[in-house]
Coordinates of C-alpha atoms and ligand atoms in Angstrom, one line a residue:
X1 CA 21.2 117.7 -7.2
X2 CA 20.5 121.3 -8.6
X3 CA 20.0 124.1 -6.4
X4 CA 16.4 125.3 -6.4
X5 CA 15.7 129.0 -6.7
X6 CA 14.6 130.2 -3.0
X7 CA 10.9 130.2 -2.1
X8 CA 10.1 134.0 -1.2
X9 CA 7.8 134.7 1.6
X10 CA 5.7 138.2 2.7
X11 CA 5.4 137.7 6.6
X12 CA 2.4 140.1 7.7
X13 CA 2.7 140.4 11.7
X14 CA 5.4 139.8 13.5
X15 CA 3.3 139.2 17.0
X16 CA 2.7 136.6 19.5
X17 CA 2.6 134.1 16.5
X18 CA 4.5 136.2 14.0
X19 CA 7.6 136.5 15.5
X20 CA 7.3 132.8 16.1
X21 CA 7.0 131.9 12.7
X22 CA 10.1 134.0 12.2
X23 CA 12.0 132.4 15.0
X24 CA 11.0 128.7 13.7
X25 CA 12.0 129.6 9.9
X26 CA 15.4 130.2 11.2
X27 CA 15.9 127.6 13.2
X28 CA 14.8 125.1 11.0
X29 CA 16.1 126.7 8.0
X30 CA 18.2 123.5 7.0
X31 CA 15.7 120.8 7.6
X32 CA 12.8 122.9 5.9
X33 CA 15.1 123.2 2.7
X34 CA 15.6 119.5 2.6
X35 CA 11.6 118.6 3.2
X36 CA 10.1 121.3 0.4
X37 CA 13.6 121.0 -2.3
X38 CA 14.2 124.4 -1.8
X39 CA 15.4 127.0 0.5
X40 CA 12.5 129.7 2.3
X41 CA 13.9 132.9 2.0
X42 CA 11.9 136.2 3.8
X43 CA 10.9 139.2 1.7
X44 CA 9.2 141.5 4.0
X45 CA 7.6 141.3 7.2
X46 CA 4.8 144.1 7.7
X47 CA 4.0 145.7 10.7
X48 CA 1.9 148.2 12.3
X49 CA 5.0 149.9 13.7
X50 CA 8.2 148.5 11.6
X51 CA 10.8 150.9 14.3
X52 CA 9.7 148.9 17.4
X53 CA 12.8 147.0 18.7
X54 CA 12.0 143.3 18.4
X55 CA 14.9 141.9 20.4
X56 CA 16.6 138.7 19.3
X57 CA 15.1 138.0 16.1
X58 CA 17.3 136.9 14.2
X59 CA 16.6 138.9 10.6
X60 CA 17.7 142.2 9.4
X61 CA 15.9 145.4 10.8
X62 CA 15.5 146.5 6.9
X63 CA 13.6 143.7 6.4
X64 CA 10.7 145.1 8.4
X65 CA 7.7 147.1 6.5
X66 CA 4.4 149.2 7.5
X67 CA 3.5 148.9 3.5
X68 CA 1.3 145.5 3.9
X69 CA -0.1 146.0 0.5
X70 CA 3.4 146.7 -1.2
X71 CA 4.9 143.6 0.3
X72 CA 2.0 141.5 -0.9
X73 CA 2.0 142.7 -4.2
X74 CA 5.9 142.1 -5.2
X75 CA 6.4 139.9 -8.4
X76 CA 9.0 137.8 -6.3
X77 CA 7.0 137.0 -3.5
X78 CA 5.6 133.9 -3.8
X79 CA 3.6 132.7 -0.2
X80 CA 1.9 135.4 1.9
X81 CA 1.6 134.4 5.3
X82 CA -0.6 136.6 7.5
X83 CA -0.8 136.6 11.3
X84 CA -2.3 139.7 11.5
X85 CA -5.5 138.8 12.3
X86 CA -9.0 141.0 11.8
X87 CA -11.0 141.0 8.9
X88 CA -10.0 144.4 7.3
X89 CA -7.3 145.1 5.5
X90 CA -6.0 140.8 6.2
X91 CA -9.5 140.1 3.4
X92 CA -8.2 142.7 0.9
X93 CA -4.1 141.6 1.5
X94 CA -5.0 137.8 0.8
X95 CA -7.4 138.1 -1.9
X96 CA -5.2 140.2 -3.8
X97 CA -2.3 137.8 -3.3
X98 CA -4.5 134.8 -4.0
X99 CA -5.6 136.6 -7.1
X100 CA -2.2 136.9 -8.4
X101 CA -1.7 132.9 -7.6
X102 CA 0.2 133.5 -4.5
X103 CA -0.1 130.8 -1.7
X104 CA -1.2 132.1 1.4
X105 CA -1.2 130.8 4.8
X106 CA -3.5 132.3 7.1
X107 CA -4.4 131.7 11.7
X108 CA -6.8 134.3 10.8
X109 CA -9.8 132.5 12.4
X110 CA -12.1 135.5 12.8
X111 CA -11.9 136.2 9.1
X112 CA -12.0 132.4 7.9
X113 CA -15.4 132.4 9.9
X114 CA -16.9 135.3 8.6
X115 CA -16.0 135.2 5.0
X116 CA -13.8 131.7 3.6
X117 CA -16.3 131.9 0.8
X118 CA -14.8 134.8 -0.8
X119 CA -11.0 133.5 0.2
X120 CA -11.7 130.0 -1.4
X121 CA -13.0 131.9 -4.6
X122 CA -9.7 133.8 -5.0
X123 CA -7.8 130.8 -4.3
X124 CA -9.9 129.2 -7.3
X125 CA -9.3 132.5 -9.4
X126 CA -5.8 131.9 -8.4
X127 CA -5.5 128.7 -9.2
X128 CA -3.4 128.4 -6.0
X129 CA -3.2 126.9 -2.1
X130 CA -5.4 129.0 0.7
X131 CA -3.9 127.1 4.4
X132 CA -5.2 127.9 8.1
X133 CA -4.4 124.7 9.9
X134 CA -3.6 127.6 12.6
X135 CA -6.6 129.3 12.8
X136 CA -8.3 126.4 15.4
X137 CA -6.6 124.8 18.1
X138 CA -3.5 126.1 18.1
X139 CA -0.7 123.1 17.3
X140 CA -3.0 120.3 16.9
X141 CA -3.4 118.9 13.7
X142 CA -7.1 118.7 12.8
X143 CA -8.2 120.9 9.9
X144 CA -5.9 118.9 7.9
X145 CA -7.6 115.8 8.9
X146 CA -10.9 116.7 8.2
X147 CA -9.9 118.3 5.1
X148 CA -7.6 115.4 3.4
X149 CA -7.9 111.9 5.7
X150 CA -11.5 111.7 6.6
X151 CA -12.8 113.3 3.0
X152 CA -13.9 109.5 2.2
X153 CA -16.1 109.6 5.1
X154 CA -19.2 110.9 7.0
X155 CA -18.5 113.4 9.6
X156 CA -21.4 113.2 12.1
X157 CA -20.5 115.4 15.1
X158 CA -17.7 117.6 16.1
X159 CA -17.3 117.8 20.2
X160 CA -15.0 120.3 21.0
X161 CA -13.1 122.4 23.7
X162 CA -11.9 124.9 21.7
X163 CA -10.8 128.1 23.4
X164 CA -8.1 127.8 26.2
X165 CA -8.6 130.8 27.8
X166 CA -12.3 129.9 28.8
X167 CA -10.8 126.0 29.3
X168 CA -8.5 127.6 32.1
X169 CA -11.4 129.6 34.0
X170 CA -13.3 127.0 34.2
X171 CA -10.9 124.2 35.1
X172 CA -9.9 126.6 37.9
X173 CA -13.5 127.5 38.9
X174 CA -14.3 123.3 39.4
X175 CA -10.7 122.4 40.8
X176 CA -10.8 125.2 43.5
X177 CA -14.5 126.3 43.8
X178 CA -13.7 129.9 42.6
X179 CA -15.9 132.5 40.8
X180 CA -15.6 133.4 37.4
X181 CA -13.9 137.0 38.2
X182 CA -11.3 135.4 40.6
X183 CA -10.8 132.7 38.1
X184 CA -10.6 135.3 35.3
X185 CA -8.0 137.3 37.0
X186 CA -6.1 134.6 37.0
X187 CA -6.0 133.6 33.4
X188 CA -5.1 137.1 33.1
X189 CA -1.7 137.2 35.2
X190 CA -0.6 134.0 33.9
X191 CA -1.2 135.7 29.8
X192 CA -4.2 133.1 29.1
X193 CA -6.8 135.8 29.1
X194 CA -6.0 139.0 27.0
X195 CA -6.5 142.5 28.7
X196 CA -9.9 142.5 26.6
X197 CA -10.8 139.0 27.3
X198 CA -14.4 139.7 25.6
X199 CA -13.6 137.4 22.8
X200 CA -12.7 134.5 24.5
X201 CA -15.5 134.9 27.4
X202 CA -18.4 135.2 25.6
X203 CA -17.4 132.5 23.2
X204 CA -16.9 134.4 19.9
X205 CA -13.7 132.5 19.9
X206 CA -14.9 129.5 20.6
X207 CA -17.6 129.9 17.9
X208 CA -15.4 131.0 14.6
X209 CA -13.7 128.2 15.1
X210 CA -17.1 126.5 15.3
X211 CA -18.0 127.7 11.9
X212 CA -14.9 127.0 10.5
X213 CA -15.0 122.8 12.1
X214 CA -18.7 122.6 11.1
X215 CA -17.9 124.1 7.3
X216 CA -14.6 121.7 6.8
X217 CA -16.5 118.6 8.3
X218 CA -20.1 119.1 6.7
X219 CA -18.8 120.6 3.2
X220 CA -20.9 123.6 3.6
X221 CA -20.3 127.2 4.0
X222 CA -20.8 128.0 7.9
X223 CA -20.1 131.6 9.2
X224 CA -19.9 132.9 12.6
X225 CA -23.2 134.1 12.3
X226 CA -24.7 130.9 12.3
X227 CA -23.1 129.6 15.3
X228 CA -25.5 130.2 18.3
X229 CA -23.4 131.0 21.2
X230 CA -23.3 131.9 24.4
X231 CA -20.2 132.3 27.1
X232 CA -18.9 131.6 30.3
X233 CA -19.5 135.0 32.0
X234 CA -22.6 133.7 33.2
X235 CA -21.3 130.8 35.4
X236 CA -21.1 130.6 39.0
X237 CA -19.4 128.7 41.4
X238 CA -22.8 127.2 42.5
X239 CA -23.6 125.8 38.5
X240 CA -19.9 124.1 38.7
X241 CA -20.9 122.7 42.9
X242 CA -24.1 121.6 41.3
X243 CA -22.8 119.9 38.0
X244 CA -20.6 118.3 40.5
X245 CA -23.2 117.1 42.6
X246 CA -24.2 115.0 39.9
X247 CA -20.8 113.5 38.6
X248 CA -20.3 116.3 35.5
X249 CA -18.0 119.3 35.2
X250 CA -18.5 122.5 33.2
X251 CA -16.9 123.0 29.9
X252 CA -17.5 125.4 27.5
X253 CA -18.3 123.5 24.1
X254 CA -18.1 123.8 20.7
X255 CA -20.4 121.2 18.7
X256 CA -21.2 120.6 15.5
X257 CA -23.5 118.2 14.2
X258 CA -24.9 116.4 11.1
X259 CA -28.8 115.0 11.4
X260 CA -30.8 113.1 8.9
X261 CA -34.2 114.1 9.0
X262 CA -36.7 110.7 8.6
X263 CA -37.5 112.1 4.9
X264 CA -33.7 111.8 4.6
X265 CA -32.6 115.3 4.1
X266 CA -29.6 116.3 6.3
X267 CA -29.0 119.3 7.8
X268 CA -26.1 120.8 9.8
X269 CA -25.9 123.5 13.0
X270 CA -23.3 124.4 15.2
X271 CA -23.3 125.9 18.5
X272 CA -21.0 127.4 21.5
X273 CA -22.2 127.2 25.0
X274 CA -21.6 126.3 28.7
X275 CA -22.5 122.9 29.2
X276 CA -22.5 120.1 31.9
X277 CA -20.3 116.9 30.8
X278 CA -20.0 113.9 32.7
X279 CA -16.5 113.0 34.7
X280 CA -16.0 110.3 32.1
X281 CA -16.6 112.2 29.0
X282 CA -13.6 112.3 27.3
X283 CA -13.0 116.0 27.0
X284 CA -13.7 116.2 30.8
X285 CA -10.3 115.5 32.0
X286 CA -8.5 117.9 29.2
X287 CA -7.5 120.7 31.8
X288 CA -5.7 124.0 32.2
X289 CA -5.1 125.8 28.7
X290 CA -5.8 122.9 26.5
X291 CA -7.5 122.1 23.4
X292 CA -9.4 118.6 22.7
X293 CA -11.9 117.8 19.7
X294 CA -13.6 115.0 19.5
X295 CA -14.7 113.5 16.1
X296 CA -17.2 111.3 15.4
X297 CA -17.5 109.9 11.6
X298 CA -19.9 107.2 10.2
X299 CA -16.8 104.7 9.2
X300 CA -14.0 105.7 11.3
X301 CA -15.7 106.0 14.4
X302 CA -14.8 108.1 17.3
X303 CA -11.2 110.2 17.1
X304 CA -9.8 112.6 19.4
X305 CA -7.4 115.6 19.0
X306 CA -6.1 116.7 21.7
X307 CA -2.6 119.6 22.9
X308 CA -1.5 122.9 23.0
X309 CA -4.6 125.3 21.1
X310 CA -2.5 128.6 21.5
X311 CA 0.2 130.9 22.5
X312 CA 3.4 131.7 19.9
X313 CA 5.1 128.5 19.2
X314 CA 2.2 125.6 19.2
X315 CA 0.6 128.0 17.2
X316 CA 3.6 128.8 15.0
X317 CA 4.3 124.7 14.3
X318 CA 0.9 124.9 12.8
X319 CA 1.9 127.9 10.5
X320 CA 5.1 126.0 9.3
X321 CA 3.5 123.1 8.5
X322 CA 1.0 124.7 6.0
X323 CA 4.0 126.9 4.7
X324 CA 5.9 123.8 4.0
X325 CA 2.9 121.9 2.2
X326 CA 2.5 124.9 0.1
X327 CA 5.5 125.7 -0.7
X328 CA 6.2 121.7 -1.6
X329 CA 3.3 122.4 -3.6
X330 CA 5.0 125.3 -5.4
X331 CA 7.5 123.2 -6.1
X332 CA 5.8 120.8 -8.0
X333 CA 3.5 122.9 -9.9
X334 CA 0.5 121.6 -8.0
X335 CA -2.1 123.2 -5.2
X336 CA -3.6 121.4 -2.4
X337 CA -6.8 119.9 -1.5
X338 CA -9.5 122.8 -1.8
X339 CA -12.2 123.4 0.7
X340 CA -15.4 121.6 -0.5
X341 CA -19.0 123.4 0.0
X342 CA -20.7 121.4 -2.6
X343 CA -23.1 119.8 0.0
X344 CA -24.6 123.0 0.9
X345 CA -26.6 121.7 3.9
X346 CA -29.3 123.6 5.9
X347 CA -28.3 125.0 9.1
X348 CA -30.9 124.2 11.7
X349 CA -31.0 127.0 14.1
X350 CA -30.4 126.4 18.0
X351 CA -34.1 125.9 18.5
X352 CA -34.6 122.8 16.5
X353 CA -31.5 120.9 18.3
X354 CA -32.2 118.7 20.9
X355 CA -30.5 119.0 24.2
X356 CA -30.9 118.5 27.9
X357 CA -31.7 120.9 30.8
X358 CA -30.4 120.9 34.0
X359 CA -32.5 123.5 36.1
X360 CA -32.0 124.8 39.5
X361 CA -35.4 126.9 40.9
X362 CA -35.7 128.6 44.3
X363 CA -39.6 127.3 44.9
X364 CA -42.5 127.5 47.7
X365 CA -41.6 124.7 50.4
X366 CA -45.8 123.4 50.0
X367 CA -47.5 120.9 48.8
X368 CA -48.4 120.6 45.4
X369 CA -45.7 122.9 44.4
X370 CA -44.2 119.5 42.5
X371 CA -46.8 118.5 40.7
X372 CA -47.5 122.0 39.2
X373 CA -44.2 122.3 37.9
X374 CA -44.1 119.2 36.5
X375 CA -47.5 119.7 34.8
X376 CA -45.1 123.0 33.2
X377 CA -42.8 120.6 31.9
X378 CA -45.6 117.9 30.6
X379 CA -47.1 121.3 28.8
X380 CA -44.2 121.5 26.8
X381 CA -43.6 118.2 25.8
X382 CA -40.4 118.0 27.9
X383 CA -40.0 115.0 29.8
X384 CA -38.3 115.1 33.5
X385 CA -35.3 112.7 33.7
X386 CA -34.5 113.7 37.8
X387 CA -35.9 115.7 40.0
X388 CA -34.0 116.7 43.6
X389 CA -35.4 118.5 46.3
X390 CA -33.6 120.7 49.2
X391 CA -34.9 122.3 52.7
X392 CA -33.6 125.6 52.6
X393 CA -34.0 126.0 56.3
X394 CA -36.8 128.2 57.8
X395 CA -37.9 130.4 55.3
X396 CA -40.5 128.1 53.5
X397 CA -38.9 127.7 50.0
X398 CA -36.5 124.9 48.7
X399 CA -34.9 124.0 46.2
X400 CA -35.6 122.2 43.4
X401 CA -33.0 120.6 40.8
X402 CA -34.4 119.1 37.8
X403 CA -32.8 117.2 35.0
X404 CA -34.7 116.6 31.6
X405 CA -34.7 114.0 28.9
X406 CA -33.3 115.4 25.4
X407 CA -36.1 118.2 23.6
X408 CA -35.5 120.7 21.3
X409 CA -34.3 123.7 22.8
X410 CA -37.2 125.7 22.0
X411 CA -39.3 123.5 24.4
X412 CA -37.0 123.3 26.8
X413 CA -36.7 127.5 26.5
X414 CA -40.5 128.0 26.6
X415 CA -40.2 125.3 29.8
X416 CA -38.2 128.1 31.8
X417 CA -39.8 131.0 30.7
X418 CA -43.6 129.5 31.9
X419 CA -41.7 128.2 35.1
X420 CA -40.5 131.6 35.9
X421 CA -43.7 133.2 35.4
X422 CA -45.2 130.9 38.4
X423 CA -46.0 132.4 41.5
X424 CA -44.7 129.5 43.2
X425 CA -41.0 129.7 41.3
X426 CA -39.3 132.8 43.9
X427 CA -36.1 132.6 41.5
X428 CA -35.1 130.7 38.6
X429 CA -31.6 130.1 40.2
X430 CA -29.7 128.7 36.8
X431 CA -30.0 126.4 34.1
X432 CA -27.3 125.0 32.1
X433 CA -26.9 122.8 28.9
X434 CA -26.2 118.7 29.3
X435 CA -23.9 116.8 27.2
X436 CA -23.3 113.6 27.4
X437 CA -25.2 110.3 29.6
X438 CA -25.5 110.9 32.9
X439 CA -26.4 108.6 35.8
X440 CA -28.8 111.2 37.5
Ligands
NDP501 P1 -0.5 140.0 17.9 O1 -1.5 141.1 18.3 O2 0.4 139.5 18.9 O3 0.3 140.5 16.6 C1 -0.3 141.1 15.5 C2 0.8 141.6 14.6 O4 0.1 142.2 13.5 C3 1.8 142.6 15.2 O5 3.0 142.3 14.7 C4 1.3 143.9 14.6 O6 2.3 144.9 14.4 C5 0.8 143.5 13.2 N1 -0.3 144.4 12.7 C6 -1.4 144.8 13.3 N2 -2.1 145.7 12.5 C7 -1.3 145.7 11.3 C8 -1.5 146.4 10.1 N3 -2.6 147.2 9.9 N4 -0.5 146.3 9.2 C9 0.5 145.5 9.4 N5 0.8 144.8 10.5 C10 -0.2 144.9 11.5 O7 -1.5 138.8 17.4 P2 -1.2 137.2 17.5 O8 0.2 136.9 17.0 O9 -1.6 136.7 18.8 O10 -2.3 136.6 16.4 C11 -2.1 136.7 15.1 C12 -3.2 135.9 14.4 O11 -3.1 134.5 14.8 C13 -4.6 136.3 14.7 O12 -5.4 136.1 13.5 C14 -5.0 135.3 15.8 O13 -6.4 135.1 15.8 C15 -4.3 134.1 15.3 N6 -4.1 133.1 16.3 C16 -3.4 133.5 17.5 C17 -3.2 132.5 18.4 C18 -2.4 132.9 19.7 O14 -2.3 132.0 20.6 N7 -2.0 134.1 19.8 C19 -3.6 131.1 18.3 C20 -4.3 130.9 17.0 C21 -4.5 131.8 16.1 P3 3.2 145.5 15.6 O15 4.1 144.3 16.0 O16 4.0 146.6 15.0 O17 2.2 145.8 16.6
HSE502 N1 -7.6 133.3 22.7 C1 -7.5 132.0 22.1 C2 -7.6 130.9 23.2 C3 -6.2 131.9 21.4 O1 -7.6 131.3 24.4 O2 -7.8 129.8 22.9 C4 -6.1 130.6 20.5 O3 -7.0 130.7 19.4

């Protein structure tokens, strides 16, 4: 057999996943030779502070570089892989290297759901491979599926718990009855939550990767800003006691769906929020840090995904796996499958979707107080699916918890805004999303 000229990569980051990466290509060096026909060799690895003693890691200090753009740009350098992550300067480094037909193999969610378009373009310019199997869920392979083994079918919906961080609050909120800021803390000792957990909390997180599921499964362009979301700051330990009341749990989801309209346009829309899920959902039980996507397509049916969606090494398998179908590609003289957006679907916005309401209101304790709300809900063109009502002891109020049929959020919006403007209503006390059949 003849030896193959090494395959040169430009590492940019050596972090959390970086050093990883770096750790894993060593290890593995033998067995990654054997499966791409060639050996990986490292060029450069650029980081924000190249002195900074980094342990055990097993490569040479002179290897390490602050000169990003220097590294990219070397004739020898053949894959670029960035764990950086940001969208300025990662979108100039990996254009310029896709440009120059350089693979590159990105976990750089937050760009990927702000701007693949221009990526993809460069890869096309390129005539080369543009990888991020990292960028959602950490180790589980699912981009890869949606982009290669379900391209002969229909994607339909995209279920998702997506963000560990926010799956570790609230597991902890429902198995222990916490709040969110002693469940927080929490995710914060253990390294779940970072010491600016903004990201994760109010679902930005959670929704790049939503753009970047809906755009792979619906072959259309979805950004970040399309994504209505909203995050978990807002949940209390009486929204999880109540979704328990009635059999559900709180997860923070991440959906993405494909409708045909009766004149048989489709259109897409994608969305991030809190929402109640029955106990026998099947992302229900996925607990702690974990990830789980559920996929639904027209011919394949139901599929679920499910591990590890961050932290150095899952995410670093993920990395490896792209840099070893690139480089294979390389190899060959062939690039990969490119990301599709010839369908170019509408994206409905939140207001069009229908969901379900579950809504908890502080009310008058007299009669006739029922029927006035319910004439709100008829109003709207919401129908009620249950209704419960509580004493709350002397003070002449109770309350009232009220499930609804499926409406289009806009409805179901309008519903609460009238109801809080009633005299009657003392306190619109929460309302949450519902996924999923329940039994009340
Ligand atoms: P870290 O913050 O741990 O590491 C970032 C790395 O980038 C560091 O090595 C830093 O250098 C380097 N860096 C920062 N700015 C520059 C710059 N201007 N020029 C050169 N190097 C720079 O991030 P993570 O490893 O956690 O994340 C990396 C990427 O992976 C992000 O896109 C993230 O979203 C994604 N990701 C992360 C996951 C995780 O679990 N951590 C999971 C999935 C995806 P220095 O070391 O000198 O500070
Ligand atoms: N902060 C993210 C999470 C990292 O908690 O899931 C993985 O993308």
């Amino acid at each position: 057999m003849t030896r193959m000229e090494p395959l040169k990569l430009a590492i940019l980051g050596c972090g959390t996943v970086g050093t990883e990466v770096v750790r894993l290509l060593h290890e593995q060096a033998d067995d990654l030779t054997a499966r791409i026909g060639a050996p990986l060799s490292i060029a450069g690895i650029a980081v924000r502070r190249p002195d900074r003693d980094r342990g055990a890691l097993p490569v040479p200090r002179e290897l390490f570089t602050s000169d990003a753009v220097g590294l990219v740009k070397r004739a020898d350098v053949d894959i670029v892989v960035e764990v950086v992550g940001g969208l300025e300067p990662a979108r100039s480094w990996l254009v310029d290297a896709l440009r120059a037909g350089k693979s590159v193999v990105t976990a750089n969610k937050a760009l990927l759901a702000e701007d693949t378009a221009t990526l993809a373009a460069a890869a096309a310019d390129g005539d080369t491979d543009l990888y991020y199997e990292a960028a959602v869920a950490g180790a589980i392979p699912l981009l890869r599926p949606l982009r290669e083994s379900l391209h002969g079918d229909r994607v339909t919906r995209i279920t998702g718990i997506v963000n560990g961080t926010t799956n570790y609050i609230l597991s902890k909120m429902d198995s222990t009855g916490a709040g969110f800021g002693e469940a927080l803390d929490e995710a914060t000792e253990l390294g779940y939550a970072e010491a600016d957990p903004t990201a994760d909390v109010e679902g930005f997180d959670a929704a790049a990767k939503a753009a970047i599921l809906a755009s792979l499964g619906f072959h259309t362009r979805v950004t970040a800003a399309d994504v209505y979301r909203v995050g978990i700051t807002d949940v209390t330990a009486a929204d999880v006691a109540a979704a328990k009341e009635m059999g559900c749990t709180v997860k923070l989801l991440c959906i993405a769906e494909r409708r045909t309209d009766p004149d048989g346009t489709d259109s897409v829309s994608a969305r991030v929020h809190p929402a109640m899920i029955p106990r026998s959902h099947p992302l229900a039980g996925v607990g702690d840090a974990y990830n789980a996507v559920f996929v639904e397509a027209e011919a394949a049916g139901q599929l679920m995904f499910y591990g590890a969606g961050a932290g150095g090494a899952p995410t670093a398998s993920a990395v490896l796996g792209d840099i070893v179908a690139v480089a294979r590609n390389r190899r060959l003289g062939r690039s990969g499958t490119p990301d599709s957006a010839y369908a170019n679907l509408r994206i409905r916005p939140m207001g069009e979707i229908e969901t379900r309401y579950h809504i908890s209101l502080d009310v008058a304790d007299r009669a006739g107080v029922l029927a006035t709300v319910a004439t709100v809900f008829a109003e709207h063109g919401v129908s009620i699916q249950t209704v419960r009502q509580e004493g709350r002891g002397q003070g002449g109020e109770a309350l009232l918890v009220i499930v609804t049929h499926r409406a289009p959020d806009a409805a179901l919006r309008s519903t609460v805004d009238a109801l809080a403007s009633l005299d009657i209503v003392r306190q619109v006390a929460s309302v949450m999303r519902v996924e999923g059949e329940t039994a009340q």
